[in-house]
mmCIF file of C-alpha atoms in Angstrom:
data_model
loop_
_atom_site.group_PDB
_atom_site.id
_atom_site.type_symbol
_atom_site.label_atom_id
_atom_site.label_comp_id
_atom_site.label_asym_id
_atom_site.label_seq_id
_atom_site.Cartn_x
_atom_site.Cartn_y
_atom_site.Cartn_z
ATOM 1 C CA MET C 10 -3.938 113.218 -16.700
ATOM 2 C CA TYR C 11 -1.680 112.490 -13.742
ATOM 3 C CA ASP C 12 -2.563 112.302 -10.095
ATOM 4 C CA VAL C 13 0.628 114.138 -9.101
ATOM 5 C CA ILE C 14 3.222 116.111 -11.030
ATOM 6 C CA VAL C 15 6.472 116.694 -9.133
ATOM 7 C CA ILE C 16 8.781 119.444 -10.388
ATOM 8 C CA GLY C 17 12.387 118.768 -9.428
ATOM 9 C CA ALA C 18 13.935 115.313 -9.068
ATOM 10 C CA ARG C 19 16.568 115.902 -6.433
ATOM 11 C CA CYS C 20 16.446 115.353 -2.656
ATOM 12 C CA ALA C 21 12.850 116.466 -2.100
ATOM 13 C CA GLY C 22 11.150 115.680 -5.382
ATOM 14 C CA SER C 23 12.340 112.148 -6.092
ATOM 15 C CA PRO C 24 11.454 110.750 -2.647
ATOM 16 C CA ALA C 25 8.033 112.406 -2.865
ATOM 17 C CA ALA C 26 7.445 110.963 -6.333
ATOM 18 C CA MET C 27 8.548 107.549 -5.098
ATOM 19 C CA LEU C 28 6.263 107.602 -2.083
ATOM 20 C CA PHE C 29 3.264 108.859 -4.080
ATOM 21 C CA ALA C 30 3.868 106.133 -6.663
ATOM 22 C CA ARG C 31 4.032 103.523 -3.899
ATOM 23 C CA GLU C 32 0.549 104.682 -2.889
ATOM 24 C CA GLY C 33 -0.605 103.696 -6.378
ATOM 25 C CA TYR C 34 -0.852 107.172 -7.873
ATOM 26 C CA ARG C 35 0.069 108.044 -11.438
ATOM 27 C CA VAL C 36 3.079 110.334 -10.981
ATOM 28 C CA LEU C 37 5.078 112.474 -13.419
ATOM 29 C CA LEU C 38 8.505 113.591 -12.223
ATOM 30 C CA LEU C 39 10.055 116.464 -14.211
ATOM 31 C CA GLU C 40 13.694 117.529 -13.935
ATOM 32 C CA LYS C 41 15.407 120.333 -15.868
ATOM 33 C CA ALA C 42 18.842 118.677 -15.650
ATOM 34 C CA ARG C 43 19.969 115.412 -17.163
ATOM 35 C CA PHE C 44 21.358 113.022 -14.554
ATOM 36 C CA PRO C 45 24.017 112.424 -13.429
ATOM 37 C CA LYS C 46 24.429 116.148 -12.798
ATOM 38 C CA ASP C 47 26.213 117.847 -9.929
ATOM 39 C CA THR C 48 24.731 120.730 -7.943
ATOM 40 C CA LEU C 49 25.820 122.971 -5.088
ATOM 41 C CA SER C 50 25.491 121.017 -1.879
ATOM 42 C CA SER C 51 26.876 120.444 1.587
ATOM 43 C CA HIS C 52 26.479 116.682 0.856
ATOM 44 C CA TYR C 53 25.924 115.457 4.408
ATOM 45 C CA ILE C 54 22.984 113.227 5.369
ATOM 46 C CA HIS C 55 22.227 113.255 9.099
ATOM 47 C CA GLN C 56 21.012 110.170 10.982
ATOM 48 C CA PRO C 57 17.258 110.809 10.408
ATOM 49 C CA GLY C 58 17.918 111.009 6.669
ATOM 50 C CA VAL C 59 20.011 107.840 6.665
ATOM 51 C CA ALA C 60 17.223 106.081 8.561
ATOM 52 C CA LEU C 61 14.723 107.110 5.881
ATOM 53 C CA LEU C 62 17.007 105.834 3.105
ATOM 54 C CA GLY C 63 17.116 102.553 4.984
ATOM 55 C CA ARG C 64 13.342 102.468 5.346
ATOM 56 C CA TRP C 65 12.900 103.237 1.644
ATOM 57 C CA GLY C 66 15.308 100.483 0.547
ATOM 58 C CA LEU C 67 17.851 102.866 -1.021
ATOM 59 C CA LEU C 68 20.677 102.809 1.518
ATOM 60 C CA ASP C 69 22.458 99.730 0.207
ATOM 61 C CA GLU C 70 22.720 101.303 -3.235
ATOM 62 C CA LEU C 71 24.277 104.415 -1.708
ATOM 63 C CA ARG C 72 26.764 102.297 0.225
ATOM 64 C CA ASP C 73 27.615 100.299 -2.885
ATOM 65 C CA ALA C 74 28.353 103.535 -4.767
ATOM 66 C CA GLY C 75 31.540 103.969 -2.746
ATOM 67 C CA CYS C 76 30.498 106.679 -0.328
ATOM 68 C CA ARG C 77 32.720 106.417 2.735
ATOM 69 C CA PRO C 78 30.886 105.828 6.042
ATOM 70 C CA ILE C 79 31.231 108.418 8.797
ATOM 71 C CA ASP C 80 31.098 107.529 12.498
ATOM 72 C CA HIS C 81 33.186 110.233 14.183
ATOM 73 C CA GLU C 82 32.589 113.979 14.461
ATOM 74 C CA SER C 83 34.856 116.582 16.020
ATOM 75 C CA TYR C 84 34.417 120.258 16.771
ATOM 76 C CA GLU C 85 37.200 122.719 17.523
ATOM 77 C CA GLY C 86 36.433 126.258 18.625
ATOM 78 C CA PRO C 87 38.248 128.842 20.731
ATOM 79 C CA GLY C 88 39.532 126.945 23.762
ATOM 80 C CA VAL C 89 37.540 123.765 23.195
ATOM 81 C CA ARG C 90 37.627 120.470 21.293
ATOM 82 C CA LEU C 91 34.830 117.898 21.372
ATOM 83 C CA ASP C 92 34.877 114.418 19.835
ATOM 84 C CA GLY C 93 31.854 112.180 19.586
ATOM 85 C CA PHE C 94 28.918 111.448 17.326
ATOM 86 C CA SER C 95 25.181 111.858 17.163
ATOM 87 C CA LEU C 96 22.938 109.261 18.725
ATOM 88 C CA PRO C 97 21.327 106.763 16.325
ATOM 89 C CA VAL C 98 17.895 107.116 14.757
ATOM 90 C CA ASP C 99 15.937 103.878 14.263
ATOM 91 C CA GLY C 100 19.195 101.977 14.761
ATOM 92 C CA TYR C 101 21.150 103.985 12.163
ATOM 93 C CA ARG C 102 24.166 105.856 13.486
ATOM 94 C CA THR C 103 26.668 105.779 10.597
ATOM 95 C CA THR C 104 26.211 108.669 8.180
ATOM 96 C CA TYR C 105 27.295 109.553 4.633
ATOM 97 C CA ALA C 106 28.136 112.621 2.561
ATOM 98 C CA PRO C 107 27.635 111.517 -1.067
ATOM 99 C CA ARG C 108 28.370 113.537 -4.157
ATOM 100 C CA ARG C 109 25.119 114.747 -5.619
ATOM 101 C CA PHE C 110 25.772 113.167 -9.025
ATOM 102 C CA VAL C 111 25.754 109.893 -7.053
ATOM 103 C CA LEU C 112 22.846 110.489 -4.649
ATOM 104 C CA ASP C 113 20.316 112.161 -6.924
ATOM 105 C CA PRO C 114 20.200 109.399 -9.589
ATOM 106 C CA ILE C 115 19.719 106.847 -6.817
ATOM 107 C CA LEU C 116 16.726 108.802 -5.527
ATOM 108 C CA ALA C 117 15.278 109.233 -9.027
ATOM 109 C CA GLY C 118 15.835 105.538 -9.674
ATOM 110 C CA GLY C 119 13.807 104.773 -6.559
ATOM 111 C CA ALA C 120 10.940 106.846 -7.953
ATOM 112 C CA VAL C 121 11.095 105.060 -11.307
ATOM 113 C CA ALA C 122 11.192 101.652 -9.627
ATOM 114 C CA ALA C 123 8.052 102.611 -7.710
ATOM 115 C CA GLY C 124 6.261 103.428 -10.971
ATOM 116 C CA ALA C 125 6.773 107.159 -11.446
ATOM 117 C CA GLU C 126 7.348 108.453 -14.969
ATOM 118 C CA PHE C 127 10.643 110.379 -15.010
ATOM 119 C CA ARG C 128 11.411 112.950 -17.690
ATOM 120 C CA GLU C 129 14.801 114.636 -17.676
ATOM 121 C CA SER C 130 15.887 117.825 -19.491
ATOM 122 C CA CYS C 131 12.382 119.221 -19.101
ATOM 123 C CA ALA C 132 12.254 122.831 -17.907
ATOM 124 C CA VAL C 133 8.919 123.910 -16.423
ATOM 125 C CA THR C 134 8.026 127.410 -17.606
ATOM 126 C CA ASP C 135 4.550 128.010 -16.170
ATOM 127 C CA LEU C 136 1.639 126.617 -14.206
ATOM 128 C CA LEU C 137 -1.778 125.900 -15.665
ATOM 129 C CA PHE C 138 -4.769 127.287 -13.770
ATOM 130 C CA GLU C 139 -8.456 126.404 -13.777
ATOM 131 C CA ASP C 140 -10.764 128.603 -11.668
ATOM 132 C CA ASP C 141 -7.858 129.884 -9.536
ATOM 133 C CA ARG C 142 -6.638 126.348 -8.902
ATOM 134 C CA VAL C 143 -3.330 125.006 -10.185
ATOM 135 C CA ALA C 144 -4.222 122.245 -12.612
ATOM 136 C CA GLY C 145 -0.975 121.372 -14.357
ATOM 137 C CA VAL C 146 2.291 122.601 -15.852
ATOM 138 C CA ARG C 147 3.750 123.904 -19.086
ATOM 139 C CA TYR C 148 7.318 122.868 -19.907
ATOM 140 C CA THR C 149 9.846 122.490 -22.675
ATOM 141 C CA THR C 150 10.917 119.033 -23.772
ATOM 142 C CA PRO C 151 14.525 117.957 -24.438
ATOM 143 C CA GLY C 152 13.932 118.728 -28.112
ATOM 144 C CA GLY C 153 12.757 122.269 -27.366
ATOM 145 C CA ALA C 154 9.052 121.701 -27.981
ATOM 146 C CA GLU C 155 6.432 123.050 -25.589
ATOM 147 C CA ALA C 156 4.281 120.535 -23.732
ATOM 148 C CA THR C 157 1.578 120.596 -21.069
ATOM 149 C CA ASP C 158 0.396 118.030 -18.565
ATOM 150 C CA ARG C 159 -2.316 118.156 -15.937
ATOM 151 C CA ALA C 160 -2.611 116.728 -12.448
ATOM 152 C CA ARG C 161 -4.691 116.775 -9.297
ATOM 153 C CA LEU C 162 -1.681 118.100 -7.340
ATOM 154 C CA VAL C 163 1.481 119.899 -8.471
ATOM 155 C CA VAL C 164 4.441 119.560 -6.099
ATOM 156 C CA GLY C 165 7.069 122.270 -6.322
ATOM 157 C CA ALA C 166 10.341 120.658 -5.276
ATOM 158 C CA ASP C 167 12.233 123.094 -7.474
ATOM 159 C CA GLY C 168 14.561 124.730 -4.996
ATOM 160 C CA MET C 169 15.187 128.071 -3.346
ATOM 161 C CA ARG C 170 14.233 130.023 -6.500
ATOM 162 C CA SER C 171 11.088 127.933 -6.990
ATOM 163 C CA LEU C 172 9.072 128.713 -10.099
ATOM 164 C CA VAL C 173 6.050 127.055 -8.511
ATOM 165 C CA ALA C 174 6.277 129.381 -5.514
ATOM 166 C CA ARG C 175 6.582 132.415 -7.766
ATOM 167 C CA LYS C 176 3.764 131.484 -10.135
ATOM 168 C CA ALA C 177 1.449 130.352 -7.319
ATOM 169 C CA GLY C 178 2.149 133.532 -5.351
ATOM 170 C CA ALA C 179 3.495 131.780 -2.249
ATOM 171 C CA PRO C 180 4.725 134.494 0.139
ATOM 172 C CA ASN C 181 7.564 134.240 2.618
ATOM 173 C CA VAL C 182 6.014 133.895 6.079
ATOM 174 C CA VAL C 183 9.374 133.949 7.914
ATOM 175 C CA GLU C 184 12.477 135.619 6.527
ATOM 176 C CA HIS C 185 15.951 136.546 7.737
ATOM 177 C CA PRO C 186 18.886 138.170 5.920
ATOM 178 C CA ARG C 187 21.707 136.199 4.358
ATOM 179 C CA LEU C 188 24.441 135.468 6.874
ATOM 180 C CA THR C 189 27.289 133.627 5.175
ATOM 181 C CA CYS C 190 28.931 132.845 1.884
ATOM 182 C CA VAL C 191 30.657 129.519 1.260
ATOM 183 C CA TYR C 192 33.270 128.031 -1.059
ATOM 184 C CA TYR C 193 34.407 124.431 -1.218
ATOM 185 C CA GLY C 194 36.457 121.904 -3.121
ATOM 186 C CA TYR C 195 37.559 118.273 -3.176
ATOM 187 C CA TRP C 196 40.984 117.039 -2.091
ATOM 188 C CA ALA C 197 42.664 113.677 -2.606
ATOM 189 C CA GLY C 198 45.126 112.361 -0.059
ATOM 190 C CA VAL C 199 43.548 114.212 2.873
ATOM 191 C CA PRO C 200 42.378 111.729 5.530
ATOM 192 C CA ALA C 201 39.476 113.090 7.579
ATOM 193 C CA HIS C 202 36.461 112.203 9.642
ATOM 194 C CA MET C 203 33.654 114.771 9.969
ATOM 195 C CA GLU C 204 35.594 117.794 11.216
ATOM 196 C CA LEU C 205 34.221 121.200 12.205
ATOM 197 C CA TYR C 206 36.429 124.177 13.053
ATOM 198 C CA GLU C 207 35.312 127.608 14.179
ATOM 199 C CA ARG C 208 36.746 130.966 15.106
ATOM 200 C CA PRO C 209 35.092 134.399 14.952
ATOM 201 C CA GLY C 210 34.145 135.044 11.338
ATOM 202 C CA ARG C 211 35.149 131.598 10.010
ATOM 203 C CA TRP C 212 33.701 128.087 9.908
ATOM 204 C CA ILE C 213 35.616 125.207 8.269
ATOM 205 C CA VAL C 214 34.263 121.739 7.443
ATOM 206 C CA ALA C 215 36.023 118.588 6.259
ATOM 207 C CA ILE C 216 33.908 115.550 5.312
ATOM 208 C CA PRO C 217 34.778 112.256 3.580
ATOM 209 C CA THR C 218 32.842 111.715 0.348
ATOM 210 C CA ASN C 219 32.974 109.457 -2.727
ATOM 211 C CA ASP C 220 36.092 108.256 -4.545
ATOM 212 C CA ASP C 221 38.325 108.602 -1.463
ATOM 213 C CA LEU C 222 38.005 112.391 -1.678
ATOM 214 C CA THR C 223 37.512 114.846 1.165
ATOM 215 C CA LEU C 224 35.130 117.769 0.833
ATOM 216 C CA ILE C 225 36.567 120.932 2.430
ATOM 217 C CA MET C 226 34.304 123.946 2.920
ATOM 218 C CA ALA C 227 35.003 127.451 4.203
ATOM 219 C CA TYR C 228 32.270 129.808 5.416
ATOM 220 C CA PHE C 229 32.718 133.572 5.590
ATOM 221 C CA PRO C 230 30.427 136.432 6.691
ATOM 222 C CA GLN C 231 28.063 137.587 3.969
ATOM 223 C CA ASP C 232 29.587 141.071 3.922
ATOM 224 C CA GLU C 233 32.908 139.546 2.779
ATOM 225 C CA PHE C 234 31.364 137.890 -0.279
ATOM 226 C CA SER C 235 32.647 140.279 -2.917
ATOM 227 C CA GLY C 236 36.222 140.070 -1.615
ATOM 228 C CA VAL C 237 36.160 136.295 -1.240
ATOM 229 C CA ARG C 238 34.676 135.842 -4.700
ATOM 230 C CA ALA C 239 37.508 137.904 -6.186
ATOM 231 C CA ALA C 240 40.159 135.608 -4.660
ATOM 232 C CA VAL C 241 38.451 132.309 -3.931
ATOM 233 C CA GLU C 242 41.401 129.936 -3.619
ATOM 234 C CA ALA C 243 43.519 132.305 -1.546
ATOM 235 C CA SER C 244 40.572 133.107 0.720
ATOM 236 C CA LEU C 245 39.707 129.445 1.303
ATOM 237 C CA LEU C 246 43.292 128.408 2.013
ATOM 238 C CA GLU C 247 43.875 131.322 4.375
ATOM 239 C CA ALA C 248 40.648 130.558 6.214
ATOM 240 C CA VAL C 249 41.727 126.940 6.720
ATOM 241 C CA ARG C 250 45.290 127.912 7.677
ATOM 242 C CA THR C 251 44.157 130.319 10.393
ATOM 243 C CA THR C 252 41.200 128.270 11.682
ATOM 244 C CA ALA C 253 42.312 124.645 11.262
ATOM 245 C CA PRO C 254 46.124 124.548 10.896
ATOM 246 C CA GLY C 255 46.298 120.762 11.257
ATOM 247 C CA LEU C 256 43.818 120.321 8.412
ATOM 248 C CA TYR C 257 45.787 122.860 6.359
ATOM 249 C CA GLU C 258 48.918 120.723 6.713
ATOM 250 C CA ARG C 259 47.018 117.659 5.493
ATOM 251 C CA MET C 260 45.704 119.651 2.539
ATOM 252 C CA ALA C 261 49.228 120.747 1.659
ATOM 253 C CA ALA C 262 50.261 117.083 1.542
ATOM 254 C CA GLY C 263 47.280 116.216 -0.671
ATOM 255 C CA ARG C 264 45.986 117.739 -3.886
ATOM 256 C CA ARG C 265 42.839 119.479 -5.051
ATOM 257 C CA VAL C 266 41.174 117.528 -7.872
ATOM 258 C CA GLU C 267 38.448 119.888 -9.118
ATOM 259 C CA ARG C 268 37.748 123.575 -9.358
ATOM 260 C CA LEU C 269 36.269 125.382 -6.354
ATOM 261 C CA TYR C 270 32.520 125.915 -6.030
ATOM 262 C CA GLY C 271 30.522 128.332 -3.929
ATOM 263 C CA THR C 272 27.751 130.844 -3.440
ATOM 264 C CA GLY C 273 26.832 133.970 -1.562
ATOM 265 C CA HIS C 274 23.111 133.466 -2.124
ATOM 266 C CA GLN C 275 21.934 131.436 0.853
ATOM 267 C CA GLU C 276 18.478 132.699 1.679
ATOM 268 C CA ASN C 277 16.781 132.048 5.028
ATOM 269 C CA PHE C 278 12.997 131.684 4.903
ATOM 270 C CA PHE C 279 9.812 129.710 5.305
ATOM 271 C CA ARG C 280 7.210 130.113 2.539
ATOM 272 C CA LYS C 281 3.493 129.492 2.589
ATOM 273 C CA ALA C 282 3.451 125.742 2.048
ATOM 274 C CA TYR C 283 0.377 125.092 -0.089
ATOM 275 C CA GLY C 284 -2.648 126.401 -1.906
ATOM 276 C CA PRO C 285 -5.347 125.123 -4.285
ATOM 277 C CA GLY C 286 -3.747 122.404 -6.389
ATOM 278 C CA TRP C 287 -0.143 123.042 -5.319
ATOM 279 C CA VAL C 288 2.299 122.387 -2.501
ATOM 280 C CA LEU C 289 5.965 123.248 -1.914
ATOM 281 C CA LEU C 290 8.640 120.861 -0.683
ATOM 282 C CA GLY C 291 12.309 120.987 0.306
ATOM 283 C CA ASP C 292 14.244 124.181 -0.368
ATOM 284 C CA ALA C 293 11.208 125.577 -2.184
ATOM 285 C CA VAL C 294 9.254 125.788 1.080
ATOM 286 C CA HIS C 295 12.049 126.251 3.615
ATOM 287 C CA HIS C 296 15.603 127.309 2.867
ATOM 288 C CA LYS C 297 18.368 128.160 5.288
ATOM 289 C CA ASP C 298 22.102 128.610 5.400
ATOM 290 C CA SER C 299 23.920 125.383 4.567
ATOM 291 C CA ILE C 300 26.343 125.676 7.490
ATOM 292 C CA THR C 301 24.782 122.792 9.465
ATOM 293 C CA ALA C 302 24.037 120.725 6.332
ATOM 294 C CA ARG C 303 20.356 120.249 7.090
ATOM 295 C CA GLY C 304 19.019 120.512 3.526
ATOM 296 C CA ILE C 305 19.072 116.892 2.335
ATOM 297 C CA THR C 306 17.789 115.422 5.585
ATOM 298 C CA ASP C 307 15.033 118.023 5.906
ATOM 299 C CA ALA C 308 13.923 117.346 2.324
ATOM 300 C CA PHE C 309 13.583 113.634 3.100
ATOM 301 C CA ILE C 310 11.607 114.351 6.265
ATOM 302 C CA GLN C 311 9.264 116.732 4.439
ATOM 303 C CA ALA C 312 8.659 114.214 1.632
ATOM 304 C CA ARG C 313 7.688 111.610 4.214
ATOM 305 C CA SER C 314 5.415 114.081 6.001
ATOM 306 C CA LEU C 315 3.618 115.282 2.874
ATOM 307 C CA THR C 316 3.004 111.876 1.343
ATOM 308 C CA GLY C 317 2.147 110.291 4.678
ATOM 309 C CA HIS C 318 -0.535 112.853 5.470
ATOM 310 C CA ILE C 319 -2.110 112.579 2.026
ATOM 311 C CA GLY C 320 -1.938 108.790 1.914
ATOM 312 C CA GLY C 321 -4.706 107.415 -0.281
ATOM 313 C CA ARG C 322 -6.961 110.491 0.049
ATOM 314 C CA LEU C 323 -5.652 112.649 -2.801
ATOM 315 C CA HIS C 324 -8.997 112.808 -4.607
ATOM 316 C CA ASP C 325 -11.111 113.681 -1.561
ATOM 317 C CA ASP C 326 -11.242 117.504 -1.481
ATOM 318 C CA ALA C 327 -11.769 117.881 2.250
ATOM 319 C CA ALA C 328 -9.256 115.172 3.137
ATOM 320 C CA LEU C 329 -6.617 116.680 0.836
ATOM 321 C CA GLU C 330 -7.063 120.143 2.334
ATOM 322 C CA ALA C 331 -6.738 118.691 5.836
ATOM 323 C CA ALA C 332 -3.644 116.692 4.837
ATOM 324 C CA LEU C 333 -1.916 119.727 3.359
ATOM 325 C CA LYS C 334 -2.699 121.688 6.494
ATOM 326 C CA ARG C 335 -1.192 118.940 8.657
ATOM 327 C CA TYR C 336 1.921 118.997 6.464
ATOM 328 C CA GLU C 337 2.199 122.751 6.963
ATOM 329 C CA ASN C 338 1.726 122.257 10.705
ATOM 330 C CA ASP C 339 4.641 119.800 10.681
ATOM 331 C CA LEU C 340 6.820 122.463 9.080
ATOM 332 C CA ASN C 341 5.761 124.986 11.707
ATOM 333 C CA ASP C 342 6.229 122.543 14.601
ATOM 334 C CA ASP C 343 9.343 120.582 13.659
ATOM 335 C CA PHE C 344 11.671 123.000 11.891
ATOM 336 C CA PRO C 345 11.774 126.396 13.691
ATOM 337 C CA ASP C 346 14.181 125.238 16.422
ATOM 338 C CA LEU C 347 16.542 123.735 13.852
ATOM 339 C CA TYR C 348 16.201 126.884 11.737
ATOM 340 C CA GLN C 349 17.095 129.108 14.671
ATOM 341 C CA GLY C 350 20.032 126.852 15.447
ATOM 342 C CA VAL C 351 21.290 127.300 11.897
ATOM 343 C CA LEU C 352 20.966 131.082 12.162
ATOM 344 C CA ASN C 353 22.875 131.055 15.447
ATOM 345 C CA VAL C 354 25.801 129.140 13.954
ATOM 346 C CA ALA C 355 25.731 131.158 10.733
ATOM 347 C CA GLU C 356 26.360 134.367 12.664
ATOM 348 C CA LEU C 357 29.949 133.066 12.972
ATOM 349 C CA LYS C 358 30.163 134.364 16.530
ATOM 350 C CA PRO C 359 31.232 131.382 18.650
ATOM 351 C CA GLU C 360 31.895 133.132 21.955
ATOM 352 C CA GLY C 361 28.723 132.289 23.880
ATOM 353 C CA ARG C 362 28.442 128.806 22.390
ATOM 354 C CA THR C 363 32.045 127.774 23.079
ATOM 355 C CA GLU C 364 31.736 128.844 26.712
ATOM 356 C CA MET C 365 28.957 126.292 27.130
ATOM 357 C CA LEU C 366 30.756 123.641 25.056
ATOM 358 C CA ARG C 367 33.908 123.859 27.186
ATOM 359 C CA LYS C 368 31.790 122.716 30.132
ATOM 360 C CA LEU C 369 30.681 119.632 28.214
ATOM 361 C CA ALA C 370 34.247 118.341 27.827
ATOM 362 C CA GLY C 371 34.646 115.102 29.768
ATOM 363 C CA HIS C 372 30.890 114.353 29.693
ATOM 364 C CA GLN C 373 30.696 112.097 26.635
ATOM 365 C CA GLU C 374 26.966 111.448 26.822
ATOM 366 C CA LEU C 375 26.289 115.180 26.806
ATOM 367 C CA VAL C 376 28.757 115.713 23.948
ATOM 368 C CA ASP C 377 26.978 113.095 21.841
ATOM 369 C CA ARG C 378 23.616 114.610 22.696
ATOM 370 C CA TYR C 379 24.901 118.029 21.679
ATOM 371 C CA PHE C 380 25.889 116.659 18.259
ATOM 372 C CA SER C 381 22.446 115.021 18.188
ATOM 373 C CA THR C 382 20.684 118.383 18.398
ATOM 374 C CA VAL C 383 22.221 119.274 15.035
ATOM 375 C CA SER C 384 21.394 115.918 13.458
ATOM 376 C CA GLY C 385 17.842 115.977 14.775
ATOM 377 C CA ALA C 386 18.281 112.805 16.813
ATOM 378 C CA CYS C 387 17.765 114.809 20.026
ATOM 379 C CA SER C 388 15.483 117.799 20.476
ATOM 380 C CA PHE C 389 16.761 121.004 22.031
ATOM 381 C CA ASP C 390 14.311 120.507 24.919
ATOM 382 C CA ASP C 391 15.732 117.040 25.600
ATOM 383 C CA PHE C 392 19.291 118.366 25.469
ATOM 384 C CA TYR C 393 18.685 121.219 27.890
ATOM 385 C CA ASN C 394 17.569 118.941 30.708
ATOM 386 C CA ALA C 395 18.390 118.715 34.408
ATOM 387 C CA GLU C 396 21.608 116.741 33.807
ATOM 388 C CA LEU C 397 23.014 119.437 31.521
ATOM 389 C CA LEU C 398 21.996 122.241 33.852
ATOM 390 C CA THR C 399 23.743 120.462 36.713
ATOM 391 C CA VAL C 400 26.956 120.174 34.687
ATOM 392 C CA LEU C 401 26.775 123.839 33.693
ATOM 393 C CA ASP C 402 26.189 124.923 37.261
ATOM 394 C CA GLN C 403 29.162 122.879 38.527
ATOM 395 C CA ASN C 404 31.616 124.540 36.149
#
């Protein structure tokens, strides 16, 4: 029997397995894919996430894997351009946008190094229950056989369509409709920093990633999904041409090196976080539109919160219940403002926002703090302070 079984070995599950194993627990980490394996992703790790990689001893490995450092962010919207960068977190200001077939094995390797048992190509098919409490999992092995294992706690880090959430009956406690669809690809020969471009109905992103490639993403309103899906390449190129013509010229001088990827299924919700014998983590507990690239960083933060609250008290019933409640409180306290910020951007209606941003031009400290509200290095309350209000009133 295990102390903890973690389902899903990507950005939420592997850090959680690592941190539980570092507490001395016997941990089983199950992953349906076989690494290295790509997955849909916005790639970017904000400063709080980079700081956690540094704290966990995994950042050097990411750097050594050839992921280009990022230290400059720009935003262009109707009538405004801002250049700057988020403030540092715990001394870390440089960020990265790694390919997921690079990042995820590093995270899983950290879990294995900490003592977790990692099994790939294992698809969980059901939960085991004892007296209305989740007590383990049923899964298929790489050879196709059925297996079961039991644990004190089952962690569902299995994504937006979480099987653990479905089988445990975890309801959505907050929910909003889908707002965007997104398609992206990788270009060689396209120099870029972290570049954001916006006009009504379009949002374009360019980010340096591994192998000297640049990730280019185009966001469209959800109600355009069927049309965009029918003509992906033409839709993406036209979106870049009309929203970011300078980037379009660089793309024309470069070359696309892989097929295009994308989705129109970006749900926006918070789920009930835990119940008897189970807890949800990462996209399984809280999913939102990828337009501000919060997913990886939020998964790291949640893994730290969950494992930190439980600490060495996993086998104390009252202490475990209190720890899971504190983890849920963290979700309710720390993520709603960021979630609402994502929804605001994902409406693809820049008019009100760009009016405020034009007034920030020439005030570099405020520009950097604005970028910091997206990264999480600065709270919205700290951003909307007396200094900002004075600047807004003067313009």
